[in-house]
mmCIF file of C-alpha atoms in Angstrom:
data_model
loop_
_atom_site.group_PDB
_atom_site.id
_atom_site.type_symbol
_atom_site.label_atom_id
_atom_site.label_comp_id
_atom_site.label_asym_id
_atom_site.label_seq_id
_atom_site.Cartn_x
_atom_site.Cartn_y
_atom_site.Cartn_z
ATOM 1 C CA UNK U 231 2.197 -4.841 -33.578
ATOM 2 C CA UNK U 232 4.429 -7.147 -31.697
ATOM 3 C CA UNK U 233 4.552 -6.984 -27.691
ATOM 4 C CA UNK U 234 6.780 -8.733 -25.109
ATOM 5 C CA UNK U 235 5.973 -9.121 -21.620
ATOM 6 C CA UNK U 236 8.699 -9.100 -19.241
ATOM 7 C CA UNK U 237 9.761 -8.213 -15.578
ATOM 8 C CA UNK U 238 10.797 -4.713 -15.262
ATOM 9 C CA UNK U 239 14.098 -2.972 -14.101
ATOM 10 C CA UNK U 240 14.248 -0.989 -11.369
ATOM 11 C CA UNK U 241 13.913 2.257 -13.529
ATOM 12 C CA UNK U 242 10.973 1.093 -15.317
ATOM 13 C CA UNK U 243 9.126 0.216 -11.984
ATOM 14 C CA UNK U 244 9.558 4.037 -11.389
ATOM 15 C CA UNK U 245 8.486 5.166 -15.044
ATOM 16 C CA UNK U 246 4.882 2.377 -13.839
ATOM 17 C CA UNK U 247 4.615 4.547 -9.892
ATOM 18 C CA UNK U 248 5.052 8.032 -12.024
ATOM 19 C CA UNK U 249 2.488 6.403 -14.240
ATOM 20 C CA UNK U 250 0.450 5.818 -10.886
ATOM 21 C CA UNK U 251 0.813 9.579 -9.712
ATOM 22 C CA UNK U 252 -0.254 10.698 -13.087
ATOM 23 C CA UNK U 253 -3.626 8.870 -11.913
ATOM 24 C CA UNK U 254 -4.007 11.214 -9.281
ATOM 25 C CA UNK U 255 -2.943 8.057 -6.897
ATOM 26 C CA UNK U 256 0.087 10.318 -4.966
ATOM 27 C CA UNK U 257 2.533 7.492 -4.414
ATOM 28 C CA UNK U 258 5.662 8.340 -2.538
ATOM 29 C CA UNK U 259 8.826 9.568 -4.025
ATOM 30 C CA UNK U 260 10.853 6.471 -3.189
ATOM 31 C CA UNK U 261 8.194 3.863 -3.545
ATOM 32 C CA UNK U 262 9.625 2.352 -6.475
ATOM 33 C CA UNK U 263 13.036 1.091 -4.265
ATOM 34 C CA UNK U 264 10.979 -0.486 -1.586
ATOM 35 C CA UNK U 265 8.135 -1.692 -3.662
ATOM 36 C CA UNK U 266 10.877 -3.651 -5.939
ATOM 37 C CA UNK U 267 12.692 -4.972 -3.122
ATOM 38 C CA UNK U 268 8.866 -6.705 -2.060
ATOM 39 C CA UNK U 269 9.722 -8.831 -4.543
ATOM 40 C CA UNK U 270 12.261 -8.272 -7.760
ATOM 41 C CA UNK U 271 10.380 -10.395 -10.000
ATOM 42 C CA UNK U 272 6.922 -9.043 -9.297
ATOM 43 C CA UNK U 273 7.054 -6.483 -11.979
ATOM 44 C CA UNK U 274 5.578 -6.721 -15.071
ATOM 45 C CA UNK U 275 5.274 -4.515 -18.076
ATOM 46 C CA UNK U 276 4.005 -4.702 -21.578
ATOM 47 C CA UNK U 277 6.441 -3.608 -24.334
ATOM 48 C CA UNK U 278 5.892 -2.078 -27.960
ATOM 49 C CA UNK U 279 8.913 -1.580 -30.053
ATOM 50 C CA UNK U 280 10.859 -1.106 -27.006
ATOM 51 C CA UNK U 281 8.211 1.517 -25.459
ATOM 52 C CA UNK U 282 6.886 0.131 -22.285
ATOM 53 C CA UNK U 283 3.209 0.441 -22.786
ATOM 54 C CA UNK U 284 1.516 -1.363 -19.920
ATOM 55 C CA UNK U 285 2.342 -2.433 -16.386
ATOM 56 C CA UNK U 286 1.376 -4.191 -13.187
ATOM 57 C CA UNK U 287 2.607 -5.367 -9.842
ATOM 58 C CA UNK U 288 2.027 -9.081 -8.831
ATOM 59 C CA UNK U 289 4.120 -8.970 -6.099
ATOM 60 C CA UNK U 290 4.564 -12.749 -4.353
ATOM 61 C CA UNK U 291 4.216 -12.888 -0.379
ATOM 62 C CA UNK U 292 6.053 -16.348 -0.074
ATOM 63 C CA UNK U 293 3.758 -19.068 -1.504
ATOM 64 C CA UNK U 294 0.845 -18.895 -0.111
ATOM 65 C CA UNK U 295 0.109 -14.975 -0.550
ATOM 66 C CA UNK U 296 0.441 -12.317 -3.134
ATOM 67 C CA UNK U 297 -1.445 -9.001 -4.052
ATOM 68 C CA UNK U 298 -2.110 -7.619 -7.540
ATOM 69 C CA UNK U 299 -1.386 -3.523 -7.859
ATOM 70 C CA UNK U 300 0.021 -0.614 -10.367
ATOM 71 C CA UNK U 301 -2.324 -2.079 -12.483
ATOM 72 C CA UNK U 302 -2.448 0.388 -15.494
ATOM 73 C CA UNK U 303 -2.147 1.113 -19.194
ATOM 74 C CA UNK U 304 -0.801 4.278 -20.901
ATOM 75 C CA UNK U 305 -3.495 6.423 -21.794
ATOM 76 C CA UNK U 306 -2.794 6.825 -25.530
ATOM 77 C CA UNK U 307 -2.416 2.914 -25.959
ATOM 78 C CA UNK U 308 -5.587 2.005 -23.922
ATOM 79 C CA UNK U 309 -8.084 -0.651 -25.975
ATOM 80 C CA UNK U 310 -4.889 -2.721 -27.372
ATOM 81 C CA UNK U 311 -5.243 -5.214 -25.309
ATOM 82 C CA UNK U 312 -1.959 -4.454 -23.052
ATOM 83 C CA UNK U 313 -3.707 -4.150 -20.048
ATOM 84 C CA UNK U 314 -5.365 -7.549 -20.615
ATOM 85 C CA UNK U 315 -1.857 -8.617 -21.264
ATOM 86 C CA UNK U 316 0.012 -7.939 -18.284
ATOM 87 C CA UNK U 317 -3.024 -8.395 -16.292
ATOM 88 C CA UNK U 318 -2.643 -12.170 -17.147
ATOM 89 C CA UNK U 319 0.623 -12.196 -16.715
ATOM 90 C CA UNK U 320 0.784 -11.181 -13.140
ATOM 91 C CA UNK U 321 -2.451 -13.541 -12.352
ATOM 92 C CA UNK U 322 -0.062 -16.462 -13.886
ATOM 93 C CA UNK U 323 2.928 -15.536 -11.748
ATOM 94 C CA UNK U 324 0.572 -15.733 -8.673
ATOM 95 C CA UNK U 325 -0.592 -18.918 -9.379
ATOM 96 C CA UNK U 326 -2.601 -20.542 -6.355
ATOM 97 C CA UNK U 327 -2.104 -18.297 -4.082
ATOM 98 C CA UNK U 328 -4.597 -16.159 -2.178
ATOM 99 C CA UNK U 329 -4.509 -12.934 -3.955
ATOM 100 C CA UNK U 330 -5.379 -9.844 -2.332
ATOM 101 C CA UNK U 331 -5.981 -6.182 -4.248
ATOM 102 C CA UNK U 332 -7.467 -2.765 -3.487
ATOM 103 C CA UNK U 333 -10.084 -2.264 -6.566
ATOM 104 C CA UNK U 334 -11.304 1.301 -7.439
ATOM 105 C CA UNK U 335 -15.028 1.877 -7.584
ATOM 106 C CA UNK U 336 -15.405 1.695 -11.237
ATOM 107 C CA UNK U 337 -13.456 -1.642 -11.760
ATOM 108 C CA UNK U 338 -15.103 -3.772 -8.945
ATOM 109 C CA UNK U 339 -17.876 -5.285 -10.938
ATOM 110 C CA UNK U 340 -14.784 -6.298 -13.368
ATOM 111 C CA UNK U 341 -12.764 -8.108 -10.656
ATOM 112 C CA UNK U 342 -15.672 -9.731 -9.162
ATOM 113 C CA UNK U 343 -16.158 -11.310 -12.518
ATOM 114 C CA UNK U 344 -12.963 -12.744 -12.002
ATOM 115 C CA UNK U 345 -13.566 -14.708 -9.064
ATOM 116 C CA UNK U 346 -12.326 -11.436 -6.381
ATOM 117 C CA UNK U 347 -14.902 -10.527 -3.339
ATOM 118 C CA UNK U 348 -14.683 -7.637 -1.300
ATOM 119 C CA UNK U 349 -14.366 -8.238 2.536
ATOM 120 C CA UNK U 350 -14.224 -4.167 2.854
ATOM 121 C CA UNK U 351 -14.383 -0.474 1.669
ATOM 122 C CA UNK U 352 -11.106 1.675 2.106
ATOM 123 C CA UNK U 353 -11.550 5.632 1.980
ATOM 124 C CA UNK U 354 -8.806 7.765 1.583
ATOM 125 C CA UNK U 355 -9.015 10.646 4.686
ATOM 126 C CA UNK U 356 -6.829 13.727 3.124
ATOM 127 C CA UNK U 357 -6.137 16.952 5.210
ATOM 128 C CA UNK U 358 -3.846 19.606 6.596
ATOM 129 C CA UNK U 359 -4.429 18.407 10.152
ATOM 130 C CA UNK U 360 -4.849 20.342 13.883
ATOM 131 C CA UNK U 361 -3.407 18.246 16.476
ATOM 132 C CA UNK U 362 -1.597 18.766 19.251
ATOM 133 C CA UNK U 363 2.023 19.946 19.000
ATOM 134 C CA UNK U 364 2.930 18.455 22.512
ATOM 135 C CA UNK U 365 5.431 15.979 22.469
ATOM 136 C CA UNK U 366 4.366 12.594 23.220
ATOM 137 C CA UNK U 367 7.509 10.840 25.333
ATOM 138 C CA UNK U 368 5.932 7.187 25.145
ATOM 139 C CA UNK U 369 6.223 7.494 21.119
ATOM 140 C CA UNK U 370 9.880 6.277 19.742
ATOM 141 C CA UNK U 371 11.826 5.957 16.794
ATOM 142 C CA UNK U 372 12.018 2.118 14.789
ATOM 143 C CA UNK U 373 15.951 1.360 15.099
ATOM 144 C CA UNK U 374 17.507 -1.447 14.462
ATOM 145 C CA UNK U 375 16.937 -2.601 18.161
ATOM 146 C CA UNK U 376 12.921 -3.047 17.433
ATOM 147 C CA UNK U 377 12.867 -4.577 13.793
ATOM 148 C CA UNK U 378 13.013 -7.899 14.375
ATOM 149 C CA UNK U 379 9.812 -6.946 17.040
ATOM 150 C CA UNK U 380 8.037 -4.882 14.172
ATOM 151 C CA UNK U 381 8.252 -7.818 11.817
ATOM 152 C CA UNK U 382 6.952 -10.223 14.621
ATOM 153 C CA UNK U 383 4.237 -6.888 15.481
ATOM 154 C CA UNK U 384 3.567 -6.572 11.523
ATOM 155 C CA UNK U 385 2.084 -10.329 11.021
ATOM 156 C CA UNK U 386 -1.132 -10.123 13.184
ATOM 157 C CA UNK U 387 -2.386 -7.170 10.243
ATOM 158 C CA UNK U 388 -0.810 -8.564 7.395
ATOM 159 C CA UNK U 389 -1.046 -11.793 5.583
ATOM 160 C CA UNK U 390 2.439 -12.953 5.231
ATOM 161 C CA UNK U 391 6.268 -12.132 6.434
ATOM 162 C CA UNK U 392 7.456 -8.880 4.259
ATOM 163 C CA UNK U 393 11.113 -8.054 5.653
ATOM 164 C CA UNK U 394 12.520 -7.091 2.346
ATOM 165 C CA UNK U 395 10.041 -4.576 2.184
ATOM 166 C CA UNK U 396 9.966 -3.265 5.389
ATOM 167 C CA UNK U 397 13.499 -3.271 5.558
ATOM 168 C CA UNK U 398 13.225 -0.468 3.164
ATOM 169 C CA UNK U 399 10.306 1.053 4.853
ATOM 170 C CA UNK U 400 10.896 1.091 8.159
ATOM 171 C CA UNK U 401 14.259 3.280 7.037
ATOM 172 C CA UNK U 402 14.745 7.181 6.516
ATOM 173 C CA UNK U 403 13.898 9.020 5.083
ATOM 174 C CA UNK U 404 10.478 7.690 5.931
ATOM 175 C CA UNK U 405 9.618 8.332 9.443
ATOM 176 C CA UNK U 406 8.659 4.850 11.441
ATOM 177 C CA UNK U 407 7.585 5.377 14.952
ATOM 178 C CA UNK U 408 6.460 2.597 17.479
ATOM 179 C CA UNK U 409 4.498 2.794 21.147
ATOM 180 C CA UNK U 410 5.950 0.049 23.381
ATOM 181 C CA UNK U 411 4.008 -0.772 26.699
ATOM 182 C CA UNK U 412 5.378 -3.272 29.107
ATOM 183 C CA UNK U 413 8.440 -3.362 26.934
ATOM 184 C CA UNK U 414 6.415 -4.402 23.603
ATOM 185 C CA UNK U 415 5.053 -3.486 21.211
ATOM 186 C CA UNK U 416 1.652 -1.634 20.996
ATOM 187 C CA UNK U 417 1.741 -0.039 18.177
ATOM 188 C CA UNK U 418 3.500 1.011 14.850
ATOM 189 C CA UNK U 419 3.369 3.769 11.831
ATOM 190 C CA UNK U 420 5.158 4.945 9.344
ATOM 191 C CA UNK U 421 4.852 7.991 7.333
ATOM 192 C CA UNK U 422 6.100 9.310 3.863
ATOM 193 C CA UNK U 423 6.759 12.279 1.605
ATOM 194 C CA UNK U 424 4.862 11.868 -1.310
ATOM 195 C CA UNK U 425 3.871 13.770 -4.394
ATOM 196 C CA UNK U 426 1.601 15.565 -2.411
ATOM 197 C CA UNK U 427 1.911 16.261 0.984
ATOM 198 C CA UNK U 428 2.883 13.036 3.253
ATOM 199 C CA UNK U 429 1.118 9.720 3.967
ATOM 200 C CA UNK U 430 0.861 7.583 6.762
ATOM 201 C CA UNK U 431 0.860 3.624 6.033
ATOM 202 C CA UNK U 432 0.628 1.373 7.495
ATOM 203 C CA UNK U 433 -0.816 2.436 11.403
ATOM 204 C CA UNK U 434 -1.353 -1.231 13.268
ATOM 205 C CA UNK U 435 -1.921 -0.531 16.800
ATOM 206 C CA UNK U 436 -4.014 -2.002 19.941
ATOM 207 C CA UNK U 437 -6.377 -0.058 20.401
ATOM 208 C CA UNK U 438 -7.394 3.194 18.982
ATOM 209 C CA UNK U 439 -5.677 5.442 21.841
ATOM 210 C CA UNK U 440 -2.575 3.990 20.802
ATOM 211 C CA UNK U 441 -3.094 4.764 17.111
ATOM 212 C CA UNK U 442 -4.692 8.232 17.609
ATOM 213 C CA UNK U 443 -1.153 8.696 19.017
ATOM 214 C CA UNK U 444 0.818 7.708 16.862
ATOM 215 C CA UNK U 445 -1.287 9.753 14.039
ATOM 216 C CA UNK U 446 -0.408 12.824 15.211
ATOM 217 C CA UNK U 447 3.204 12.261 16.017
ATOM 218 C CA UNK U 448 3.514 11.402 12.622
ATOM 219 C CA UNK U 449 1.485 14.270 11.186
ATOM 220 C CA UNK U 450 3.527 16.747 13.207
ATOM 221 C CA UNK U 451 6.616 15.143 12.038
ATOM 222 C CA UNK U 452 5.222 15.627 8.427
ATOM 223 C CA UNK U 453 5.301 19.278 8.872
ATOM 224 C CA UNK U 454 3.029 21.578 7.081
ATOM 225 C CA UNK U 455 0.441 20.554 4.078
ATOM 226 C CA UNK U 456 -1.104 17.771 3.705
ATOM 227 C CA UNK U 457 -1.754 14.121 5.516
ATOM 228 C CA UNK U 458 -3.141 11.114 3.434
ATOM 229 C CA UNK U 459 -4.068 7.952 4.908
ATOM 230 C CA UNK U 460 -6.520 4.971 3.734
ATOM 231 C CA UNK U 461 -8.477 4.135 6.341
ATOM 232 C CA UNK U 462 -10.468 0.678 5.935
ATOM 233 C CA UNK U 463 -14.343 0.980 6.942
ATOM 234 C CA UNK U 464 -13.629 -1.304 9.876
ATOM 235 C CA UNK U 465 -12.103 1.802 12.018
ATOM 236 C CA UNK U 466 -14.734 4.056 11.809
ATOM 237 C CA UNK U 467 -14.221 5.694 15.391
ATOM 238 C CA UNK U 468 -10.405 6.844 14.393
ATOM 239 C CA UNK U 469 -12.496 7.870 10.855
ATOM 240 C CA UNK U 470 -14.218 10.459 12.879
ATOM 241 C CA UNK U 471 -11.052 11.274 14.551
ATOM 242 C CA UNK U 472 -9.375 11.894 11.499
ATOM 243 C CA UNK U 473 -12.621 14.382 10.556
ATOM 244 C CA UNK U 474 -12.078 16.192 13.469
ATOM 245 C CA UNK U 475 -8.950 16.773 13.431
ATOM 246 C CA UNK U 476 -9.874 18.412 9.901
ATOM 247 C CA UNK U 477 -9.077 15.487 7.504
ATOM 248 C CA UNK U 478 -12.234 14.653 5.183
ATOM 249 C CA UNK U 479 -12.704 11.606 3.223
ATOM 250 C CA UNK U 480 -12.723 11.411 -0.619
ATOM 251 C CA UNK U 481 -11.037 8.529 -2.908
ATOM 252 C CA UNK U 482 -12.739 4.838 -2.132
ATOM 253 C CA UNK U 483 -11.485 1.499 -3.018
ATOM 254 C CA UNK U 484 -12.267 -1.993 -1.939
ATOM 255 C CA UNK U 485 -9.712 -4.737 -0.103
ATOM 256 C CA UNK U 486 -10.827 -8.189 -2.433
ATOM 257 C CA UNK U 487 -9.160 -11.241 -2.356
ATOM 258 C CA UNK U 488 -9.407 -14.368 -4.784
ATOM 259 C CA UNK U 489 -9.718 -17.506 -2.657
ATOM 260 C CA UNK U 490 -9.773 -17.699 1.174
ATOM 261 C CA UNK U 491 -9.721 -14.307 2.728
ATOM 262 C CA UNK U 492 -6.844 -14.425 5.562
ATOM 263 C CA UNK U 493 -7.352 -13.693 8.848
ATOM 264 C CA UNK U 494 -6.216 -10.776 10.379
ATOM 265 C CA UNK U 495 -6.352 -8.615 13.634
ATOM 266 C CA UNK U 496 -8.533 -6.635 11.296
ATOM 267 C CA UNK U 497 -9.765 -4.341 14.264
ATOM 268 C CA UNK U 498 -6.038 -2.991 14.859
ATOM 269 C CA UNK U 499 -5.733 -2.094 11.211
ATOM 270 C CA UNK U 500 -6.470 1.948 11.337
ATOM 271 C CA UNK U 501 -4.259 2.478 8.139
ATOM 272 C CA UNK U 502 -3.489 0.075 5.279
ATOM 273 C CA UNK U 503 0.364 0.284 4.036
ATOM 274 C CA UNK U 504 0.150 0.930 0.727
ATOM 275 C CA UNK U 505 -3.061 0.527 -2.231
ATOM 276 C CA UNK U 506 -0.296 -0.785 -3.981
ATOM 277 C CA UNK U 507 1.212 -3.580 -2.068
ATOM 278 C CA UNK U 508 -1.092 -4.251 0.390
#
């Protein structure tokens, strides 16, 4: 058996997200554009006679930041030692950095051995939601106009610039929506057609009015069936928001980081982006 690591093309980044929905992990059905434009090079697969057979994202944030995701290995070539593979491959490519992931239950013991430590639980609220169908006239669309305001926005939740990838996410056919107050910003969310239903990711706002909000602008816009967001433990009133508005909570992960956890306006986080990317 001979196997070659290498960064993937665009089309093999979205054979690795079909891989992901085969999981049961209901990416998005353009993920794979905006998740490659994070970073081109942050995409690495595991290759046997030309059959890619592994993969991973270890997508760099600049150089101080980077987050480890799509970490997976094809069922029927599982115990070859290609996840191993790829999985040292993308911890190479990050290098120093602070390194950020969202571990499923099972694997958490395994990335703790590893030198990653959870700073908190994310639970995945899924639902065909009742809210109100009044429209909300403070609640606008991202244009052009407000990007430049949504990256400054975006950097008090997140760990490092991203405007290659939110230049792709903040565009349709995703739905981005913003609150301003006093002319700024008070909060932002985008949402996203997905295998199954929509998903909403990331929600940053204020306070939890403001996101509460913005949730169910962006669940009417979804239309019909379901709503999926991760929600991290830290926003447990808009949890029990999302439960009565007939959401209910189900898949868990943990956010873990290797080296010094960054700080972040963690109370404004009611929705992570993506399990994926951070």
């Amino acid at each position: 058996m001979r196997r070659t690591i290498r960064t993937l093309a665009l089309e093999e980044v979205e054979i690795l997200v079909d891989w992901a929905a085969a999981e049961g992990w209901n990416p998005g059905l353009g993920d794979a554009m905006a998740f490659q434009a994070a970073d081109p090079e942050g995409f690495i697969g595991a290759f046997v006679d030309g059959e890619m057979v592994a993969g991973i994202s270890a997508v760099a944030y600049g150089g101080g930041f980077g987050f480890i995701g799509l970490y997976i290995c094809r069922p029927d070539r599982r115990g070859e030692g290609h996840g191993k593979a790829v999985w040292d491959a993308g911890m190479a490519r990050l290098g120093n950095r602070t390194i950020g992931l969202d571990g499923v239950v099972e694997q958490q013991a395994n990335y703790r051995s590893m030198g990653f430590a959870p700073v908190h639980r994310t639970i995945r609220f899924v639902g065909a939601p009742n809210v109100p169908a009044a429209t909300d006239s403070g609640i606008c669309v991202i244009g052009p106009e407000l990007i430049a305001d949504v990256l400054d926005y975006d950097r008090r939740f997140f760990p490092a610039s991203r405007r290659s990838f939110l230049d792709h996410w903040l565009r349709p056919p995703h739905m981005a929506l913003a609150i301003l107050e006093e002319g700024a910003i008070a909060g932002y969310g985008v949402g996203r057609q997905c295998r199954d239903g929509n998903k909403i990711g990331p929600l940053f706002s204020n306070s939890l009015d403001v996101a509460s909000r913005l949730f169910a602008a962006l669940a009417n816009a979804s239309g019909p069936g379901n709503v999926h967001l991760d929600v991290p433990e830290t926003s447990g009133q808009f949890a029990a928001r999302l439960t009565s508005a007939g959401l209910q909570p189900g898949f868990e992960t943990a956010r873990m980081y290797k080296g010094k956890a960054p700080q972040l306006a963690q109370s404004g986080v009611f929705a992570i982006t993506t399990l994926e990317l951070g």
